[in-house]
Amino acid sequence: MKVITTKNEMKALSDSFHQRDEHIAFVPTMGNLHPGHMQLVEKAETLAPKTIASIFVNPLQFGQNEDLDSYPRTMERDQQLLELGDVDILFSPTREEIYPDETSNKEVIEFPGLSDVLCGASRPGHFSGVAVVVKHLFETVQPDVAVFGEKDYQQVLVIKKLVQEYKLPVEIVTVPTQRETDGLAMSSRNGYLSEQERQTAPLLYQTLCQARDQVKAKAGCFSAIEQQASEVLTKAGFKPDYFSIRHADDLSEPNEGETRLVILAAAWLGKPRLIDNILI
Ligand code: PAF
């Protein structure tokens, strides 16, 4: 696996692949890789002859009181995993390489109604930071296809919108959320859970499954189902941020009777804020 740290070198290599008509599948990450990331890599490998992964802990998507400084940086281990996973190229730029000056640090890309609701409401600027870095990465790596996990459902919709609005020639492919055996969605932030919190954590997904079953059985209006689920989580020790039934395509608030739905939840459990979702 070749490791590249500069945009110029990355672009030149991608140019050479395109000249030879070798398509590129791309998996952007912030490192601290877990089996969920490796599923994205596996998917990428089925989509194109060249697989590129990136590791860049993007400061623009962290709020002031969030865990940018303590976010686990595990480059050596990540590199070994990607190597074992047969990735062709790892792009791991420095902060200065992606954001060379004050102006590049201040770029904002918002999609009102999509990037400022749910996680976007609780983490102002987060999805703008994601959109800005993904645009930089796509322009540098020039992938034909990029692979993202469905656990970050809202992020996927923001990235699809980014691709559409900026006419970026990249196909977005998603991979179902990878779960531990007890149902907890795999996440880099699960490592922050204490032993006891780790026992409680799968309740988030169980509550989503229950709410899905209630929606399907029409056992109550959406707001009553949401409220009941939040109460279950609170009783178990979570601090719910939101538990929300939304339109699956654009996260707008659905009318009762709507069928293309997704249920999304975010809740603190001790230090980490866990997110998960379920499609109906
Ligand atoms: O999902 C992530 O790990 C990040 O948000 C991403 C897409 C790599 C952008 O920094």
PDB file of C-alpha atoms and ligand atoms in Angstrom:
ATOM      1  CA  MET A   1       0.000   0.000   0.000  1.00  0.00           C
ATOM      2  CA  LYS A   2       1.339   3.387  -1.005  1.00  0.00           C
ATOM      3  CA  VAL A   3       0.950   6.184   1.546  1.00  0.00           C
ATOM      4  CA  ILE A   4       0.511   9.685   0.157  1.00  0.00           C
ATOM      5  CA  THR A   5       0.438  12.854   2.228  1.00  0.00           C
ATOM      6  CA  THR A   6       0.283  15.683  -0.320  1.00  0.00           C
ATOM      7  CA  LYS A   7      -2.612  16.779  -2.492  1.00  0.00           C
ATOM      8  CA  ASN A   8      -0.364  17.258  -5.515  1.00  0.00           C
ATOM      9  CA  GLU A   9       0.968  13.722  -5.402  1.00  0.00           C
ATOM     10  CA  MET A  10      -2.519  12.298  -4.791  1.00  0.00           C
ATOM     11  CA  LYS A  11      -4.014  14.236  -7.709  1.00  0.00           C
ATOM     12  CA  ALA A  12      -1.182  13.229 -10.061  1.00  0.00           C
ATOM     13  CA  LEU A  13      -1.629   9.556  -9.191  1.00  0.00           C
ATOM     14  CA  SER A  14      -5.417   9.722  -9.645  1.00  0.00           C
ATOM     15  CA  ASP A  15      -4.891  11.485 -12.984  1.00  0.00           C
ATOM     16  CA  SER A  16      -2.649   8.629 -14.093  1.00  0.00           C
ATOM     17  CA  PHE A  17      -5.293   6.033 -13.088  1.00  0.00           C
ATOM     18  CA  HIS A  18      -7.956   7.907 -15.052  1.00  0.00           C
ATOM     19  CA  GLN A  19      -5.666   8.154 -18.101  1.00  0.00           C
ATOM     20  CA  ARG A  20      -5.385   4.364 -18.018  1.00  0.00           C
ATOM     21  CA  ASP A  21      -9.166   4.123 -17.543  1.00  0.00           C
ATOM     22  CA  GLU A  22      -8.722   2.520 -14.108  1.00  0.00           C
ATOM     23  CA  HIS A  23     -11.684   3.456 -11.953  1.00  0.00           C
ATOM     24  CA  ILE A  24     -11.206   4.516  -8.337  1.00  0.00           C
ATOM     25  CA  ALA A  25     -13.335   3.566  -5.330  1.00  0.00           C
ATOM     26  CA  PHE A  26     -12.780   5.742  -2.274  1.00  0.00           C
ATOM     27  CA  VAL A  27     -13.361   5.278   1.465  1.00  0.00           C
ATOM     28  CA  PRO A  28     -12.868   8.502   3.446  1.00  0.00           C
ATOM     29  CA  THR A  29     -12.321   8.031   7.197  1.00  0.00           C
ATOM     30  CA  MET A  30     -11.064   9.826  10.263  1.00  0.00           C
ATOM     31  CA  GLY A  31      -9.032   6.762  11.292  1.00  0.00           C
ATOM     32  CA  ASN A  32      -9.404   4.730  14.510  1.00  0.00           C
ATOM     33  CA  LEU A  33     -10.663   2.025  12.195  1.00  0.00           C
ATOM     34  CA  HIS A  34     -13.023  -0.749  13.290  1.00  0.00           C
ATOM     35  CA  PRO A  35     -14.646  -3.665  11.409  1.00  0.00           C
ATOM     36  CA  GLY A  36     -17.385  -1.295  10.174  1.00  0.00           C
ATOM     37  CA  HIS A  37     -14.755   0.679   8.219  1.00  0.00           C
ATOM     38  CA  MET A  38     -13.296  -2.543   6.842  1.00  0.00           C
ATOM     39  CA  GLN A  39     -16.738  -3.449   5.452  1.00  0.00           C
ATOM     40  CA  LEU A  40     -16.661  -0.158   3.547  1.00  0.00           C
ATOM     41  CA  VAL A  41     -13.231  -1.095   2.196  1.00  0.00           C
ATOM     42  CA  GLU A  42     -14.475  -4.557   1.197  1.00  0.00           C
ATOM     43  CA  LYS A  43     -17.414  -2.984  -0.638  1.00  0.00           C
ATOM     44  CA  ALA A  44     -15.109  -0.471  -2.356  1.00  0.00           C
ATOM     45  CA  GLU A  45     -12.961  -3.305  -3.655  1.00  0.00           C
ATOM     46  CA  THR A  46     -15.937  -4.825  -5.449  1.00  0.00           C
ATOM     47  CA  LEU A  47     -16.672  -1.527  -7.210  1.00  0.00           C
ATOM     48  CA  ALA A  48     -13.400  -0.531  -8.909  1.00  0.00           C
ATOM     49  CA  PRO A  49      -9.905  -1.867  -9.605  1.00  0.00           C
ATOM     50  CA  LYS A  50      -8.222   0.824  -7.461  1.00  0.00           C
ATOM     51  CA  THR A  51      -9.163   1.380  -3.816  1.00  0.00           C
ATOM     52  CA  ILE A  52      -8.088   4.514  -2.015  1.00  0.00           C
ATOM     53  CA  ALA A  53      -8.772   5.185   1.672  1.00  0.00           C
ATOM     54  CA  SER A  54      -8.108   8.444   3.476  1.00  0.00           C
ATOM     55  CA  ILE A  55      -7.427   9.200   7.116  1.00  0.00           C
ATOM     56  CA  PHE A  56      -7.890  12.810   8.124  1.00  0.00           C
ATOM     57  CA  VAL A  57      -9.258  13.998  11.461  1.00  0.00           C
ATOM     58  CA  ASN A  58     -11.142  16.989  10.144  1.00  0.00           C
ATOM     59  CA  PRO A  59     -11.091  19.901  12.616  1.00  0.00           C
ATOM     60  CA  LEU A  60     -13.934  21.708  10.809  1.00  0.00           C
ATOM     61  CA  GLN A  61     -16.503  19.096  11.808  1.00  0.00           C
ATOM     62  CA  PHE A  62     -15.781  19.252  15.544  1.00  0.00           C
ATOM     63  CA  GLY A  63     -17.569  21.817  17.712  1.00  0.00           C
ATOM     64  CA  GLN A  64     -15.692  23.862  20.323  1.00  0.00           C
ATOM     65  CA  ASN A  65     -16.575  21.537  23.199  1.00  0.00           C
ATOM     66  CA  GLU A  66     -16.150  18.333  21.238  1.00  0.00           C
ATOM     67  CA  ASP A  67     -13.390  15.742  21.269  1.00  0.00           C
ATOM     68  CA  LEU A  68     -11.032  16.959  18.484  1.00  0.00           C
ATOM     69  CA  ASP A  69      -7.950  16.882  20.746  1.00  0.00           C
ATOM     70  CA  SER A  70      -8.785  13.576  22.395  1.00  0.00           C
ATOM     71  CA  TYR A  71     -10.103  11.893  19.216  1.00  0.00           C
ATOM     72  CA  PRO A  72      -8.108   8.612  19.049  1.00  0.00           C
ATOM     73  CA  ARG A  73      -5.265   8.764  16.518  1.00  0.00           C
ATOM     74  CA  THR A  74      -4.167   5.196  15.800  1.00  0.00           C
ATOM     75  CA  MET A  75      -2.284   5.608  12.527  1.00  0.00           C
ATOM     76  CA  GLU A  76       0.084   2.653  12.823  1.00  0.00           C
ATOM     77  CA  ARG A  77      -2.716   0.170  13.557  1.00  0.00           C
ATOM     78  CA  ASP A  78      -5.010   1.736  10.940  1.00  0.00           C
ATOM     79  CA  GLN A  79      -2.276   1.467   8.328  1.00  0.00           C
ATOM     80  CA  GLN A  80      -1.809  -2.238   9.117  1.00  0.00           C
ATOM     81  CA  LEU A  81      -5.558  -2.878   8.816  1.00  0.00           C
ATOM     82  CA  LEU A  82      -5.789  -1.098   5.468  1.00  0.00           C
ATOM     83  CA  GLU A  83      -2.740  -2.985   4.233  1.00  0.00           C
ATOM     84  CA  LEU A  84      -4.331  -6.295   5.276  1.00  0.00           C
ATOM     85  CA  GLY A  85      -7.557  -5.128   3.621  1.00  0.00           C
ATOM     86  CA  ASP A  86      -5.682  -4.779   0.291  1.00  0.00           C
ATOM     87  CA  VAL A  87      -6.161  -1.038  -0.048  1.00  0.00           C
ATOM     88  CA  ASP A  88      -3.963   0.316  -2.856  1.00  0.00           C
ATOM     89  CA  ILE A  89      -3.409   3.825  -1.546  1.00  0.00           C
ATOM     90  CA  LEU A  90      -3.776   5.585   1.780  1.00  0.00           C
ATOM     91  CA  PHE A  91      -4.134   9.360   1.531  1.00  0.00           C
ATOM     92  CA  SER A  92      -3.324  10.872   4.920  1.00  0.00           C
ATOM     93  CA  PRO A  93      -2.789  14.605   4.524  1.00  0.00           C
ATOM     94  CA  THR A  94      -1.817  17.041   7.279  1.00  0.00           C
ATOM     95  CA  ARG A  95      -4.183  19.771   8.424  1.00  0.00           C
ATOM     96  CA  GLU A  96      -2.057  22.391   6.582  1.00  0.00           C
ATOM     97  CA  GLU A  97      -2.305  20.386   3.381  1.00  0.00           C
ATOM     98  CA  ILE A  98      -6.135  20.474   3.422  1.00  0.00           C
ATOM     99  CA  TYR A  99      -6.575  23.910   5.010  1.00  0.00           C
ATOM    100  CA  PRO A 100      -3.473  25.903   4.032  1.00  0.00           C
ATOM    101  CA  ASP A 101      -4.751  29.327   5.074  1.00  0.00           C
ATOM    102  CA  GLU A 102      -7.337  31.208   7.129  1.00  0.00           C
ATOM    103  CA  THR A 103      -9.821  31.429   4.216  1.00  0.00           C
ATOM    104  CA  SER A 104      -9.893  27.685   3.608  1.00  0.00           C
ATOM    105  CA  ASN A 105     -10.621  27.204   7.319  1.00  0.00           C
ATOM    106  CA  LYS A 106     -13.702  29.386   7.046  1.00  0.00           C
ATOM    107  CA  GLU A 107     -15.479  27.833   4.074  1.00  0.00           C
ATOM    108  CA  VAL A 108     -19.107  27.031   4.859  1.00  0.00           C
ATOM    109  CA  ILE A 109     -21.417  24.656   2.946  1.00  0.00           C
ATOM    110  CA  GLU A 110     -24.906  24.451   4.428  1.00  0.00           C
ATOM    111  CA  PHE A 111     -28.071  22.839   3.079  1.00  0.00           C
ATOM    112  CA  PRO A 112     -30.892  24.447   5.062  1.00  0.00           C
ATOM    113  CA  GLY A 113     -33.527  21.979   6.169  1.00  0.00           C
ATOM    114  CA  LEU A 114     -31.088  19.092   5.836  1.00  0.00           C
ATOM    115  CA  SER A 115     -27.758  19.971   7.434  1.00  0.00           C
ATOM    116  CA  ASP A 116     -29.183  22.100  10.251  1.00  0.00           C
ATOM    117  CA  VAL A 117     -31.729  19.647  11.704  1.00  0.00           C
ATOM    118  CA  LEU A 118     -31.262  16.705  14.130  1.00  0.00           C
ATOM    119  CA  CYS A 119     -27.470  16.255  14.549  1.00  0.00           C
ATOM    120  CA  GLY A 120     -26.990  19.508  12.622  1.00  0.00           C
ATOM    121  CA  ALA A 121     -29.101  21.384  15.175  1.00  0.00           C
ATOM    122  CA  SER A 122     -27.171  19.974  18.151  1.00  0.00           C
ATOM    123  CA  ARG A 123     -23.782  20.292  16.455  1.00  0.00           C
ATOM    124  CA  PRO A 124     -23.904  23.602  14.549  1.00  0.00           C
ATOM    125  CA  GLY A 125     -21.387  23.672  11.695  1.00  0.00           C
ATOM    126  CA  HIS A 126     -20.737  19.920  11.874  1.00  0.00           C
ATOM    127  CA  PHE A 127     -22.225  19.027   8.497  1.00  0.00           C
ATOM    128  CA  SER A 128     -20.739  22.101   6.883  1.00  0.00           C
ATOM    129  CA  GLY A 129     -17.351  20.803   8.068  1.00  0.00           C
ATOM    130  CA  VAL A 130     -18.124  17.360   6.671  1.00  0.00           C
ATOM    131  CA  ALA A 131     -19.274  18.798   3.322  1.00  0.00           C
ATOM    132  CA  VAL A 132     -16.209  21.054   3.009  1.00  0.00           C
ATOM    133  CA  VAL A 133     -13.719  18.261   3.693  1.00  0.00           C
ATOM    134  CA  VAL A 134     -15.505  15.702   1.525  1.00  0.00           C
ATOM    135  CA  LYS A 135     -15.508  18.207  -1.364  1.00  0.00           C
ATOM    136  CA  HIS A 136     -11.726  18.737  -0.903  1.00  0.00           C
ATOM    137  CA  LEU A 137     -11.148  14.994  -0.723  1.00  0.00           C
ATOM    138  CA  PHE A 138     -13.288  14.260  -3.791  1.00  0.00           C
ATOM    139  CA  GLU A 139     -11.522  16.993  -5.796  1.00  0.00           C
ATOM    140  CA  THR A 140      -8.126  15.580  -4.821  1.00  0.00           C
ATOM    141  CA  VAL A 141      -8.749  11.831  -4.962  1.00  0.00           C
ATOM    142  CA  GLN A 142     -11.162  12.136  -7.943  1.00  0.00           C
ATOM    143  CA  PRO A 143     -12.980   8.884  -7.197  1.00  0.00           C
ATOM    144  CA  ASP A 144     -15.588   7.384  -9.507  1.00  0.00           C
ATOM    145  CA  VAL A 145     -17.407   5.975  -6.515  1.00  0.00           C
ATOM    146  CA  ALA A 146     -17.228   6.660  -2.763  1.00  0.00           C
ATOM    147  CA  VAL A 147     -18.478   4.390   0.014  1.00  0.00           C
ATOM    148  CA  PHE A 148     -20.111   5.534   3.268  1.00  0.00           C
ATOM    149  CA  GLY A 149     -21.758   3.771   6.216  1.00  0.00           C
ATOM    150  CA  GLU A 150     -25.507   4.025   6.768  1.00  0.00           C
ATOM    151  CA  LYS A 151     -24.980   4.562  10.498  1.00  0.00           C
ATOM    152  CA  ASP A 152     -24.317   8.207   9.603  1.00  0.00           C
ATOM    153  CA  TYR A 153     -27.632   8.482   7.762  1.00  0.00           C
ATOM    154  CA  GLN A 154     -27.848  12.263   7.851  1.00  0.00           C
ATOM    155  CA  GLN A 155     -24.221  12.551   6.711  1.00  0.00           C
ATOM    156  CA  VAL A 156     -24.988  10.351   3.705  1.00  0.00           C
ATOM    157  CA  LEU A 157     -27.907  12.601   2.692  1.00  0.00           C
ATOM    158  CA  VAL A 158     -25.714  15.715   3.091  1.00  0.00           C
ATOM    159  CA  ILE A 159     -22.992  14.160   0.917  1.00  0.00           C
ATOM    160  CA  LYS A 160     -25.509  13.132  -1.752  1.00  0.00           C
ATOM    161  CA  LYS A 161     -26.792  16.725  -1.771  1.00  0.00           C
ATOM    162  CA  LEU A 162     -23.208  18.034  -2.003  1.00  0.00           C
ATOM    163  CA  VAL A 163     -22.549  15.831  -5.016  1.00  0.00           C
ATOM    164  CA  GLN A 164     -25.778  16.979  -6.660  1.00  0.00           C
ATOM    165  CA  GLU A 165     -25.348  20.723  -5.932  1.00  0.00           C
ATOM    166  CA  TYR A 166     -21.682  20.889  -6.940  1.00  0.00           C
ATOM    167  CA  LYS A 167     -22.118  18.440  -9.827  1.00  0.00           C
ATOM    168  CA  LEU A 168     -19.284  16.258  -8.542  1.00  0.00           C
ATOM    169  CA  PRO A 169     -18.813  13.200 -10.789  1.00  0.00           C
ATOM    170  CA  VAL A 170     -18.899  10.666  -7.939  1.00  0.00           C
ATOM    171  CA  GLU A 171     -21.386   7.881  -7.298  1.00  0.00           C
ATOM    172  CA  ILE A 172     -22.284   7.462  -3.607  1.00  0.00           C
ATOM    173  CA  VAL A 173     -22.675   3.890  -2.407  1.00  0.00           C
ATOM    174  CA  THR A 174     -23.768   3.011   1.129  1.00  0.00           C
ATOM    175  CA  VAL A 175     -23.166  -0.026   3.304  1.00  0.00           C
ATOM    176  CA  PRO A 176     -25.538  -1.177   6.089  1.00  0.00           C
ATOM    177  CA  THR A 177     -24.535  -0.369   9.655  1.00  0.00           C
ATOM    178  CA  GLN A 178     -22.188  -2.957  11.147  1.00  0.00           C
ATOM    179  CA  ARG A 179     -23.310  -4.077  14.590  1.00  0.00           C
ATOM    180  CA  GLU A 180     -21.781  -5.828  17.553  1.00  0.00           C
ATOM    181  CA  THR A 181     -23.486  -9.157  18.390  1.00  0.00           C
ATOM    182  CA  ASP A 182     -25.776  -7.369  20.882  1.00  0.00           C
ATOM    183  CA  GLY A 183     -26.925  -4.882  18.240  1.00  0.00           C
ATOM    184  CA  LEU A 184     -24.823  -1.839  19.196  1.00  0.00           C
ATOM    185  CA  ALA A 185     -23.779   0.032  16.053  1.00  0.00           C
ATOM    186  CA  MET A 186     -19.995  -0.043  15.626  1.00  0.00           C
ATOM    187  CA  SER A 187     -18.452   3.361  16.176  1.00  0.00           C
ATOM    188  CA  SER A 188     -15.069   4.848  16.972  1.00  0.00           C
ATOM    189  CA  ARG A 189     -16.720   6.490  19.967  1.00  0.00           C
ATOM    190  CA  ASN A 190     -17.898   3.227  21.612  1.00  0.00           C
ATOM    191  CA  GLY A 191     -14.407   3.068  23.103  1.00  0.00           C
ATOM    192  CA  TYR A 192     -15.372   5.940  25.436  1.00  0.00           C
ATOM    193  CA  LEU A 193     -18.083   3.811  27.132  1.00  0.00           C
ATOM    194  CA  SER A 194     -17.443   2.430  30.628  1.00  0.00           C
ATOM    195  CA  GLU A 195     -18.059  -1.277  31.138  1.00  0.00           C
ATOM    196  CA  GLN A 196     -21.456  -0.603  32.647  1.00  0.00           C
ATOM    197  CA  GLU A 197     -22.455   1.883  29.919  1.00  0.00           C
ATOM    198  CA  ARG A 198     -21.396  -0.684  27.329  1.00  0.00           C
ATOM    199  CA  GLN A 199     -23.990  -3.073  28.815  1.00  0.00           C
ATOM    200  CA  THR A 200     -26.692  -0.396  28.504  1.00  0.00           C
ATOM    201  CA  ALA A 201     -25.704   0.879  25.037  1.00  0.00           C
ATOM    202  CA  PRO A 202     -27.536  -1.762  22.896  1.00  0.00           C
ATOM    203  CA  LEU A 203     -30.833  -0.390  24.239  1.00  0.00           C
ATOM    204  CA  LEU A 204     -30.545   2.433  21.715  1.00  0.00           C
ATOM    205  CA  TYR A 205     -30.935   0.018  18.809  1.00  0.00           C
ATOM    206  CA  GLN A 206     -33.542  -2.066  20.663  1.00  0.00           C
ATOM    207  CA  THR A 207     -35.619   1.073  21.179  1.00  0.00           C
ATOM    208  CA  LEU A 208     -35.324   1.935  17.485  1.00  0.00           C
ATOM    209  CA  CYS A 209     -36.497  -1.586  16.572  1.00  0.00           C
ATOM    210  CA  GLN A 210     -39.433  -1.269  18.948  1.00  0.00           C
ATOM    211  CA  ALA A 211     -40.407   2.112  17.510  1.00  0.00           C
ATOM    212  CA  ARG A 212     -40.169   0.695  13.978  1.00  0.00           C
ATOM    213  CA  ASP A 213     -42.521  -2.134  14.963  1.00  0.00           C
ATOM    214  CA  GLN A 214     -44.949   0.364  16.503  1.00  0.00           C
ATOM    215  CA  VAL A 215     -44.916   2.528  13.368  1.00  0.00           C
ATOM    216  CA  LYS A 216     -45.495  -0.524  11.186  1.00  0.00           C
ATOM    217  CA  ALA A 217     -48.362  -1.681  13.424  1.00  0.00           C
ATOM    218  CA  LYS A 218     -49.729   1.904  13.487  1.00  0.00           C
ATOM    219  CA  ALA A 219     -49.630   1.627  17.299  1.00  0.00           C
ATOM    220  CA  GLY A 220     -49.853   5.335  18.044  1.00  0.00           C
ATOM    221  CA  CYS A 221     -49.087   8.625  16.360  1.00  0.00           C
ATOM    222  CA  PHE A 222     -45.459   9.424  15.508  1.00  0.00           C
ATOM    223  CA  SER A 223     -44.993  11.939  18.325  1.00  0.00           C
ATOM    224  CA  ALA A 224     -46.314   9.494  20.956  1.00  0.00           C
ATOM    225  CA  ILE A 225     -43.943   6.776  19.704  1.00  0.00           C
ATOM    226  CA  GLU A 226     -41.013   9.225  19.781  1.00  0.00           C
ATOM    227  CA  GLN A 227     -41.865  10.386  23.285  1.00  0.00           C
ATOM    228  CA  GLN A 228     -42.246   6.858  24.656  1.00  0.00           C
ATOM    229  CA  ALA A 229     -38.880   5.836  23.179  1.00  0.00           C
ATOM    230  CA  SER A 230     -37.150   8.885  24.709  1.00  0.00           C
ATOM    231  CA  GLU A 231     -38.620   7.995  28.082  1.00  0.00           C
ATOM    232  CA  VAL A 232     -37.358   4.403  27.858  1.00  0.00           C
ATOM    233  CA  LEU A 233     -33.863   5.685  27.068  1.00  0.00           C
ATOM    234  CA  THR A 234     -33.909   8.291  29.842  1.00  0.00           C
ATOM    235  CA  LYS A 235     -34.970   5.704  32.406  1.00  0.00           C
ATOM    236  CA  ALA A 236     -32.035   3.513  31.406  1.00  0.00           C
ATOM    237  CA  GLY A 237     -29.521   6.345  31.940  1.00  0.00           C
ATOM    238  CA  PHE A 238     -29.246   7.869  28.445  1.00  0.00           C
ATOM    239  CA  LYS A 239     -29.615  11.600  27.873  1.00  0.00           C
ATOM    240  CA  PRO A 240     -31.549  11.606  24.609  1.00  0.00           C
ATOM    241  CA  ASP A 241     -30.741  14.432  22.209  1.00  0.00           C
ATOM    242  CA  TYR A 242     -33.470  13.437  19.747  1.00  0.00           C
ATOM    243  CA  PHE A 243     -35.529  10.416  18.772  1.00  0.00           C
ATOM    244  CA  SER A 244     -37.250  11.321  15.565  1.00  0.00           C
ATOM    245  CA  ILE A 245     -39.333   9.742  12.837  1.00  0.00           C
ATOM    246  CA  ARG A 246     -38.535  11.477   9.540  1.00  0.00           C
ATOM    247  CA  HIS A 247     -39.038  11.236   5.815  1.00  0.00           C
ATOM    248  CA  ALA A 248     -36.315   8.879   4.572  1.00  0.00           C
ATOM    249  CA  ASP A 249     -35.332  10.977   1.532  1.00  0.00           C
ATOM    250  CA  ASP A 250     -34.859  14.442   2.990  1.00  0.00           C
ATOM    251  CA  LEU A 251     -35.431  14.198   6.774  1.00  0.00           C
ATOM    252  CA  SER A 252     -38.492  16.431   6.575  1.00  0.00           C
ATOM    253  CA  GLU A 253     -41.209  15.867   9.175  1.00  0.00           C
ATOM    254  CA  PRO A 254     -43.605  13.280   7.738  1.00  0.00           C
ATOM    255  CA  ASN A 255     -47.370  13.243   7.750  1.00  0.00           C
ATOM    256  CA  GLU A 256     -48.996  10.339   9.574  1.00  0.00           C
ATOM    257  CA  GLY A 257     -49.506   7.660   6.928  1.00  0.00           C
ATOM    258  CA  GLU A 258     -46.194   8.395   5.153  1.00  0.00           C
ATOM    259  CA  THR A 259     -44.383   5.108   4.454  1.00  0.00           C
ATOM    260  CA  ARG A 260     -40.842   6.057   3.298  1.00  0.00           C
ATOM    261  CA  LEU A 261     -39.571   6.652   6.792  1.00  0.00           C
ATOM    262  CA  VAL A 262     -36.395   6.531   8.822  1.00  0.00           C
ATOM    263  CA  ILE A 263     -36.171   6.709  12.593  1.00  0.00           C
ATOM    264  CA  LEU A 264     -33.064   8.464  13.875  1.00  0.00           C
ATOM    265  CA  ALA A 265     -31.777   8.727  17.412  1.00  0.00           C
ATOM    266  CA  ALA A 266     -28.916  10.438  19.202  1.00  0.00           C
ATOM    267  CA  ALA A 267     -28.297  10.126  22.917  1.00  0.00           C
ATOM    268  CA  TRP A 268     -25.453  10.682  25.342  1.00  0.00           C
ATOM    269  CA  LEU A 269     -24.449   7.738  27.470  1.00  0.00           C
ATOM    270  CA  GLY A 270     -21.769   8.983  29.823  1.00  0.00           C
ATOM    271  CA  LYS A 271     -19.085  10.677  27.701  1.00  0.00           C
ATOM    272  CA  PRO A 272     -20.028   9.624  24.153  1.00  0.00           C
ATOM    273  CA  ARG A 273     -23.007  10.752  22.158  1.00  0.00           C
ATOM    274  CA  LEU A 274     -24.238   7.650  20.320  1.00  0.00           C
ATOM    275  CA  ILE A 275     -26.221   7.810  17.096  1.00  0.00           C
ATOM    276  CA  ASP A 276     -28.155   5.141  15.263  1.00  0.00           C
ATOM    277  CA  ASN A 277     -31.075   4.826  12.867  1.00  0.00           C
ATOM    278  CA  ILE A 278     -33.432   2.330  11.300  1.00  0.00           C
ATOM    279  CA  LEU A 279     -35.182   2.456   7.945  1.00  0.00           C
ATOM    280  CA  ILE A 280     -38.813   1.444   7.693  1.00  0.00           C
TER     281      ILE A 280
HETATM  282  O1  PAF B   1     -17.699   9.673   8.581  1.00  0.00           O
HETATM  283  C1  PAF B   1     -16.551  10.119   8.785  1.00  0.00           C
HETATM  284  O2  PAF B   1     -15.647   9.429   9.259  1.00  0.00           O
HETATM  285  C2  PAF B   1     -16.261  11.576   8.462  1.00  0.00           C
HETATM  286  O3  PAF B   1     -17.352  12.377   8.749  1.00  0.00           O
HETATM  287  C3  PAF B   1     -15.768  11.780   7.024  1.00  0.00           C
HETATM  288  C4  PAF B   1     -16.834  11.408   6.005  1.00  0.00           C
HETATM  289  C5  PAF B   1     -14.523  10.953   6.783  1.00  0.00           C
HETATM  290  C6  PAF B   1     -15.426  13.258   6.804  1.00  0.00           C
HETATM  291  O4  PAF B   1     -14.439  13.692   7.671  1.00  0.00           O
END
